[in-house]
Amino acid sequence: MTGLSAQFTCSSGAGLGSRMPELPEVECVRRSVEDRVLGAQIRAATVHRRDVVCRHDEPRGGWSRRGKAPKPTRYARIPRHELGVGATINAVHRRGKQLAIELDRAGALLVHLGMTGQLMTVAERQRIPQTDHVHITWRLADRRGRLVFRDPRRFGGVWLYPSMQALVHERWDELGEDALTIAPETLYNAFQKTARPVKAALLDQQRLAGVGNIYADECLFQARIHPEQTTNTLTRNDVDNLVSALTRILHHAIEAGGSTIRDYADSLGTPGSAQHAHAVYGRGGEPCRVCGGTLAHATVAQRTTVWCPVCQPNP
DNA sequence: CACCACCCCTGGACGC
DNA sequence: TGCGTCCAGGGGTGGT
């Protein structure tokens, strides 16, 4: 792999068809971006698509209001300082699948990668590898290069807050505990209060932040729990096993540099090391690697769900 | 309040 | 080769 592509190895959120940004991918992006932009001053910012940027007190443009996208001219122009121009990057935080770039001068940028978002750092004399679907570019002072937000499907976006405190109060306080650090007792107590399918509860970011479709299926398989079992019928032991599987899988994925969907070789240059990381995700109809039975698949909570009917019986 | 269906978007896979 | 169709996914919104 060349030095140029290595620059994008970990800061890529989701190459199309390669990596979907769930918690481990977002954490990898956080670490990589923080490494490269900490202490850098933002010299300029260019918004190429106004509707992926949202000021903290304005409604999200485009799709949030049922197909009635406001015309671009309806957007107020964003003052440069709200985009961070003139400020210095103090930290990059993560909660669930969201990133926050904390600035001095009290501002903060919330970055949501959605399905296909990327937050990339590009060195001073490097070219941006894919310039289509680049929506925001921040130019850093002192030849620190650029920070680029790219998102072909535009499920992601960037929200601007006047302070890190405002961001936390308006956004992160609404999220559940982070999936990397949740205590089994917390999840068990939340599960006792509801009769939803456990798969739906795992995907509910207000209950547990950071779990998406891939890791929900994977941790249910590891914990031998049927995705449609209702949460209030899970025993404390079940939830202990679930949290243990979840944190184990997430940590492992972070160490591996994020999850792998198809072309691991393409995004990391080390073919083969993680193709077999997913035991069930994307394997409906294929044999279970534990018992050899055929993996079942169905739609649960509006998401394709794969499980082993033998290893994960529904009591 | 709790839960769930629908919808936003694009590109890759696949069939013909 | 090209065209059409289906599918993937997070999460906001509005309906039940």
Short mmCIF file of C-alpha atoms (C1' of nucleotides) in Angstrom, two decimals:
data_model
loop_
_atom_site.label_atom_id
_atom_site.label_comp_id
_atom_site.label_asym_id
_atom_site.label_seq_id
_atom_site.Cartn_x
_atom_site.Cartn_y
_atom_site.Cartn_z
CA MET A 1 0.00 0.00 0.00
CA THR A 2 1.29 3.41 -0.86
CA GLY A 3 1.88 6.15 1.62
CA LEU A 4 -0.92 8.12 0.11
CA SER A 5 -3.56 5.50 0.63
CA ALA A 6 -2.22 4.80 4.09
CA GLN A 7 -3.20 8.32 4.91
CA PHE A 8 -6.78 7.27 4.43
CA THR A 9 -6.62 3.85 5.98
CA CYS A 10 -8.18 4.70 9.25
CA SER A 11 -9.66 8.07 8.66
CA SER A 12 -12.04 6.68 6.10
CA GLY A 13 -15.44 6.17 7.60
CA ALA A 14 -17.03 4.05 4.96
CA GLY A 15 -15.63 3.33 1.61
CA LEU A 16 -18.54 2.30 -0.53
CA GLY A 17 -18.93 -1.40 -0.31
CA SER A 18 -16.12 -1.69 2.14
CA ARG A 19 -16.86 -0.42 5.61
CA MET A 20 -19.97 0.79 7.26
CA PRO A 21 -19.37 3.16 10.08
CA GLU A 22 -20.62 1.54 13.24
CA LEU A 23 -19.05 2.21 16.61
CA PRO A 24 -15.66 0.57 15.95
CA GLU A 25 -15.22 2.35 12.64
CA VAL A 26 -16.21 5.67 14.16
CA GLU A 27 -13.75 5.13 17.01
CA CYS A 28 -11.00 4.42 14.47
CA VAL A 29 -11.85 7.60 12.64
CA ARG A 30 -11.84 9.52 15.91
CA ARG A 31 -8.38 8.32 16.89
CA SER A 32 -6.93 8.91 13.47
CA VAL A 33 -8.45 12.36 13.03
CA GLU A 34 -7.50 13.42 16.53
CA ASP A 35 -3.92 12.30 15.89
CA ARG A 36 -3.70 14.47 12.82
CA VAL A 37 -5.64 17.63 13.64
CA LEU A 38 -5.21 18.15 17.38
CA GLY A 39 -4.00 21.66 18.04
CA ALA A 40 -4.49 22.73 14.46
CA GLN A 41 -6.12 26.05 13.71
CA ILE A 42 -8.86 26.17 11.10
CA ARG A 43 -7.96 28.75 8.51
CA ALA A 44 -10.88 28.39 6.12
CA ALA A 45 -13.97 26.31 5.55
CA THR A 46 -15.85 25.61 2.35
CA VAL A 47 -19.36 24.21 2.28
CA HIS A 48 -20.05 22.54 -1.05
CA ARG A 49 -23.50 21.32 -0.14
CA ARG A 50 -25.44 23.44 2.25
CA ASP A 51 -28.06 20.79 3.06
CA VAL A 52 -25.64 18.46 4.85
CA VAL A 53 -24.74 21.21 7.30
CA CYS A 54 -27.12 22.19 10.03
CA ARG A 55 -26.83 25.00 12.53
CA HIS A 56 -27.77 23.79 15.97
CA ASP A 57 -31.09 25.60 16.13
CA GLU A 58 -32.24 25.08 12.56
CA PRO A 59 -34.16 22.02 11.32
CA ARG A 60 -32.19 19.54 9.31
CA GLY A 61 -32.59 20.33 5.62
CA GLY A 62 -33.51 17.94 2.89
CA TRP A 63 -35.29 14.84 4.01
CA SER A 64 -36.25 15.55 7.59
CA ARG A 65 -39.58 17.01 6.51
CA ARG A 66 -41.11 14.27 4.43
CA GLY A 67 -39.81 14.88 0.97
CA LYS A 68 -40.22 18.63 1.18
CA ALA A 69 -36.66 19.76 0.80
CA PRO A 70 -36.26 23.46 1.30
CA LYS A 71 -34.65 25.16 -1.68
CA PRO A 72 -30.98 25.94 -1.16
CA THR A 73 -31.79 29.63 -1.28
CA ARG A 74 -33.86 29.26 1.86
CA TYR A 75 -30.76 28.45 3.85
CA ALA A 76 -29.17 31.25 5.71
CA ARG A 77 -25.53 31.67 4.91
CA ILE A 78 -23.37 30.23 7.66
CA PRO A 79 -21.03 32.68 9.35
CA ARG A 80 -17.44 31.51 9.03
CA HIS A 81 -16.84 31.37 12.75
CA GLU A 82 -19.71 28.90 13.15
CA LEU A 83 -17.83 26.55 10.85
CA GLY A 84 -14.84 26.86 13.15
CA VAL A 85 -12.80 29.30 11.11
CA GLY A 86 -10.24 30.95 13.36
CA ALA A 87 -10.63 28.35 16.09
CA THR A 88 -8.22 25.64 17.18
CA ILE A 89 -9.18 21.98 17.48
CA ASN A 90 -8.94 21.00 21.12
CA ALA A 91 -10.23 17.41 21.01
CA VAL A 92 -12.20 14.87 19.03
CA HIS A 93 -14.81 12.98 21.05
CA ARG A 94 -17.11 10.07 20.29
CA ARG A 95 -20.43 8.97 21.73
CA GLY A 96 -22.05 5.98 20.09
CA LYS A 97 -21.68 6.56 16.37
CA GLN A 98 -21.32 10.33 16.59
CA LEU A 99 -18.17 12.42 16.59
CA ALA A 100 -17.64 15.84 18.11
CA ILE A 101 -14.82 18.14 17.17
CA GLU A 102 -14.29 20.41 20.16
CA LEU A 103 -12.90 23.82 19.38
CA ASP A 104 -11.40 26.48 21.60
CA ARG A 105 -13.50 29.66 21.38
CA ALA A 106 -16.34 27.45 22.70
CA GLY A 107 -17.57 26.02 19.39
CA ALA A 108 -18.13 22.36 18.53
CA LEU A 109 -18.86 20.43 15.33
CA LEU A 110 -20.95 17.26 15.49
CA VAL A 111 -20.16 14.83 12.68
CA HIS A 112 -22.50 11.99 11.82
CA LEU A 113 -21.18 9.54 9.24
CA GLY A 114 -24.52 7.89 8.58
CA MET A 115 -24.01 4.99 6.21
CA THR A 116 -21.39 6.19 3.82
CA GLY A 117 -19.83 9.21 5.47
CA GLN A 118 -16.10 9.77 5.63
CA LEU A 119 -14.10 12.21 7.70
CA MET A 120 -10.69 12.35 6.11
CA THR A 121 -7.47 14.12 6.77
CA VAL A 122 -5.55 15.09 3.67
CA ALA A 123 -1.92 16.17 3.96
CA GLU A 124 -0.85 19.54 2.61
CA ARG A 125 0.30 18.52 -0.83
CA GLN A 126 -1.91 15.48 -1.32
CA ARG A 127 -4.94 15.43 -3.52
CA ILE A 128 -8.31 14.39 -2.21
CA PRO A 129 -8.65 10.89 -3.68
CA GLN A 130 -12.35 11.19 -4.49
CA THR A 131 -13.65 14.67 -4.98
CA ASP A 132 -17.23 13.74 -5.80
CA HIS A 133 -19.63 13.97 -2.87
CA VAL A 134 -17.23 16.11 -0.86
CA HIS A 135 -19.54 18.40 1.09
CA ILE A 136 -17.28 20.31 3.48
CA THR A 137 -13.58 21.08 3.45
CA TRP A 138 -11.73 22.69 6.35
CA ARG A 139 -8.31 24.08 5.56
CA LEU A 140 -5.89 24.00 8.46
CA ALA A 141 -3.21 26.55 9.22
CA ASP A 142 0.53 25.89 9.40
CA ARG A 143 0.51 23.40 6.54
CA ARG A 144 -1.49 20.91 8.58
CA GLY A 145 -3.50 19.98 5.48
CA ARG A 146 -7.26 19.68 5.22
CA LEU A 147 -10.10 17.95 6.96
CA VAL A 148 -12.74 16.68 4.55
CA PHE A 149 -16.30 15.47 5.03
CA ARG A 150 -17.53 13.28 2.18
CA ASP A 151 -20.80 11.36 2.06
CA PRO A 152 -22.23 9.96 -1.20
CA ARG A 153 -25.63 8.98 0.22
CA ARG A 154 -25.94 11.97 2.51
CA PHE A 155 -27.45 10.07 5.41
CA GLY A 156 -24.78 11.70 7.48
CA GLY A 157 -24.19 15.35 8.15
CA VAL A 158 -22.48 18.01 10.23
CA TRP A 159 -24.18 20.02 12.97
CA LEU A 160 -22.74 23.24 14.36
CA TYR A 161 -22.96 24.08 18.07
CA PRO A 162 -21.92 27.19 19.96
CA SER A 163 -20.14 25.08 22.58
CA MET A 164 -19.28 21.52 23.49
CA GLN A 165 -21.66 21.87 26.43
CA ALA A 166 -24.52 22.77 24.11
CA LEU A 167 -23.71 19.82 21.87
CA VAL A 168 -23.69 17.42 24.81
CA HIS A 169 -26.86 18.87 26.25
CA GLU A 170 -28.83 18.92 22.99
CA ARG A 171 -27.56 15.71 21.44
CA TRP A 172 -25.52 13.38 23.60
CA ASP A 173 -27.69 13.60 26.68
CA GLU A 174 -30.43 12.06 24.52
CA LEU A 175 -28.33 8.99 23.77
CA GLY A 176 -28.08 5.85 25.87
CA GLU A 177 -24.86 4.65 27.45
CA ASP A 178 -22.05 4.03 25.04
CA ALA A 179 -21.96 0.40 23.97
CA LEU A 180 -18.25 0.09 24.76
CA THR A 181 -18.69 0.91 28.41
CA ILE A 182 -22.26 -0.02 29.30
CA ALA A 183 -22.71 -1.90 32.58
CA PRO A 184 -24.78 -5.11 32.30
CA GLU A 185 -26.95 -3.94 35.16
CA THR A 186 -27.91 -0.75 33.30
CA LEU A 187 -28.96 -2.66 30.21
CA TYR A 188 -30.77 -5.28 32.26
CA ASN A 189 -32.79 -2.63 34.07
CA ALA A 190 -33.71 -0.94 30.81
CA PHE A 191 -34.67 -4.28 29.25
CA GLN A 192 -36.96 -5.14 32.17
CA LYS A 193 -39.15 -2.14 31.35
CA THR A 194 -40.08 -3.12 27.83
CA ALA A 195 -41.33 -6.04 25.76
CA ARG A 196 -39.68 -5.17 22.46
CA PRO A 197 -37.68 -7.70 20.48
CA VAL A 198 -34.13 -7.55 21.79
CA LYS A 199 -32.83 -6.75 18.32
CA ALA A 200 -34.98 -3.60 18.18
CA ALA A 201 -33.83 -2.56 21.65
CA LEU A 202 -30.17 -2.99 20.76
CA LEU A 203 -30.59 -0.71 17.75
CA ASP A 204 -32.35 1.98 19.79
CA GLN A 205 -29.68 4.65 20.24
CA GLN A 206 -31.61 6.27 23.07
CA ARG A 207 -31.18 3.10 25.08
CA LEU A 208 -27.73 2.03 23.98
CA ALA A 209 -25.51 4.17 21.77
CA GLY A 210 -23.36 2.73 19.03
CA VAL A 211 -24.84 -0.62 18.01
CA GLY A 212 -25.91 -0.99 14.40
CA ASN A 213 -27.25 -3.88 12.39
CA ILE A 214 -23.98 -5.78 12.01
CA TYR A 215 -22.93 -5.89 15.64
CA ALA A 216 -26.47 -6.43 16.90
CA ASP A 217 -26.68 -9.69 14.98
CA GLU A 218 -23.14 -10.69 15.87
CA CYS A 219 -23.49 -10.19 19.62
CA LEU A 220 -26.88 -11.93 19.74
CA PHE A 221 -25.30 -14.92 18.03
CA GLN A 222 -22.35 -14.98 20.43
CA ALA A 223 -24.71 -14.72 23.40
CA ARG A 224 -27.01 -17.39 21.88
CA ILE A 225 -30.07 -15.15 22.10
CA HIS A 226 -32.85 -15.13 19.49
CA PRO A 227 -33.25 -11.63 17.97
CA GLU A 228 -37.03 -11.67 18.47
CA GLN A 229 -36.96 -12.67 22.11
CA THR A 230 -38.57 -9.88 24.12
CA THR A 231 -36.21 -7.99 26.37
CA ASN A 232 -38.20 -8.46 29.56
CA THR A 233 -37.88 -12.25 29.30
CA LEU A 234 -34.08 -12.12 29.27
CA THR A 235 -32.43 -13.24 32.48
CA ARG A 236 -29.69 -11.30 34.16
CA ASN A 237 -27.35 -14.03 32.97
CA ASP A 238 -28.54 -13.55 29.37
CA VAL A 239 -27.82 -9.83 29.58
CA ASP A 240 -24.43 -10.45 31.16
CA ASN A 241 -23.58 -12.72 28.25
CA LEU A 242 -24.92 -10.19 25.76
CA VAL A 243 -22.91 -7.28 27.14
CA SER A 244 -19.84 -9.43 27.42
CA ALA A 245 -20.17 -10.54 23.79
CA LEU A 246 -20.89 -7.00 22.66
CA THR A 247 -17.87 -5.40 24.30
CA ARG A 248 -15.62 -8.25 23.23
CA ILE A 249 -16.73 -7.96 19.59
CA LEU A 250 -16.51 -4.16 19.55
CA HIS A 251 -13.03 -4.09 21.07
CA HIS A 252 -11.88 -6.75 18.66
CA ALA A 253 -13.25 -4.78 15.71
CA ILE A 254 -11.51 -1.61 16.87
CA GLU A 255 -8.23 -3.50 17.09
CA ALA A 256 -8.80 -4.81 13.59
CA GLY A 257 -9.30 -1.26 12.37
CA GLY A 258 -13.01 -1.45 11.90
CA SER A 259 -15.39 -3.93 10.46
CA THR A 260 -15.12 -5.60 7.13
CA ILE A 261 -17.87 -6.05 4.63
CA ARG A 262 -16.41 -6.99 1.28
CA ASP A 263 -13.05 -5.74 0.25
CA TYR A 264 -10.88 -5.59 3.28
CA ALA A 265 -7.82 -5.70 1.06
CA ASP A 266 -8.98 -2.58 -0.71
CA SER A 267 -9.30 -0.47 2.40
CA LEU A 268 -6.44 -1.76 4.53
CA GLY A 269 -4.06 -3.47 2.17
CA THR A 270 -3.85 -6.57 4.30
CA PRO A 271 -6.06 -9.11 2.59
CA GLY A 272 -7.60 -11.97 4.43
CA SER A 273 -7.20 -11.08 8.07
CA ALA A 274 -10.79 -10.25 8.90
CA GLN A 275 -13.05 -11.71 6.26
CA HIS A 276 -14.25 -14.29 8.73
CA ALA A 277 -14.95 -11.87 11.53
CA HIS A 278 -18.70 -11.93 10.93
CA ALA A 279 -20.31 -15.16 12.06
CA VAL A 280 -23.83 -14.35 10.90
CA TYR A 281 -24.05 -10.88 9.32
CA GLY A 282 -24.60 -11.20 5.58
CA ARG A 283 -24.64 -15.00 5.80
CA GLY A 284 -28.36 -15.82 5.71
CA GLY A 285 -28.93 -19.26 4.17
CA GLU A 286 -25.32 -20.29 4.75
CA PRO A 287 -24.22 -22.90 7.30
CA CYS A 288 -23.72 -21.90 10.93
CA ARG A 289 -20.05 -22.06 11.79
CA VAL A 290 -20.84 -23.59 15.16
CA CYS A 291 -23.49 -26.23 14.47
CA GLY A 292 -23.59 -26.47 10.68
CA GLY A 293 -27.32 -25.73 10.53
CA THR A 294 -28.70 -23.25 8.03
CA LEU A 295 -28.73 -19.64 9.19
CA ALA A 296 -32.18 -18.07 9.11
CA HIS A 297 -32.88 -14.54 7.92
CA ALA A 298 -35.87 -12.26 8.23
CA THR A 299 -36.70 -8.61 8.75
CA VAL A 300 -36.77 -7.63 12.41
CA ALA A 301 -37.09 -4.01 13.46
CA GLN A 302 -36.95 -2.94 9.79
CA ARG A 303 -33.52 -4.48 9.40
CA THR A 304 -32.30 -7.63 7.75
CA THR A 305 -31.57 -10.00 10.58
CA VAL A 306 -29.62 -13.25 10.49
CA TRP A 307 -29.50 -15.87 13.26
CA CYS A 308 -28.98 -19.56 13.85
CA PRO A 309 -32.27 -21.26 14.80
CA VAL A 310 -30.36 -24.02 16.58
CA CYS A 311 -27.82 -21.98 18.53
CA GLN A 312 -30.30 -19.15 19.23
CA PRO A 313 -33.65 -20.76 20.08
CA ASN A 314 -36.56 -18.50 21.01
CA PRO A 315 -37.94 -19.86 24.28
"C1'" DC B 1 -45.43 7.35 26.44
"C1'" DA B 2 -43.91 3.39 23.76
"C1'" DC B 3 -43.38 1.48 19.70
"C1'" DC B 4 -43.18 1.03 14.69
"C1'" DA B 5 -43.58 2.04 9.53
"C1'" DC B 6 -41.91 4.99 6.31
"C1'" DC B 7 -38.67 7.68 4.00
"C1'" DC B 8 -34.40 10.23 2.74
"C1'" DC B 9 -30.06 8.72 -0.96
"C1'" DT B 10 -26.65 6.47 -4.09
"C1'" DG B 11 -24.01 2.90 -6.01
"C1'" DG B 12 -23.04 -1.98 -6.24
"C1'" DA B 13 -24.85 -6.56 -7.45
"C1'" DC B 14 -27.39 -9.06 -10.41
"C1'" DG B 15 -30.49 -10.57 -14.26
"C1'" DC B 16 -31.50 -10.27 -18.97
"C1'" DT C 1 -22.04 -3.55 -22.93
"C1'" DG C 2 -26.08 -1.55 -21.11
"C1'" DC C 3 -30.13 -1.07 -18.90
"C1'" DG C 4 -33.47 -1.90 -15.22
"C1'" DT C 5 -34.37 -3.46 -10.61
"C1'" DC C 6 -33.41 -4.41 -6.01
"C1'" DC C 7 -31.06 -3.73 -1.85
"C1'" DA C 8 -28.19 -1.80 1.95
"C1'" DG C 9 -28.26 1.29 6.09
"C1'" DG C 10 -29.22 5.38 10.50
"C1'" DG C 11 -32.36 7.87 12.41
"C1'" DG C 12 -36.05 11.73 12.18
"C1'" DT C 13 -40.88 12.13 11.88
"C1'" DG C 14 -45.47 11.17 12.31
"C1'" DG C 15 -49.03 7.69 13.01
"C1'" DT C 16 -51.02 4.12 15.96
#
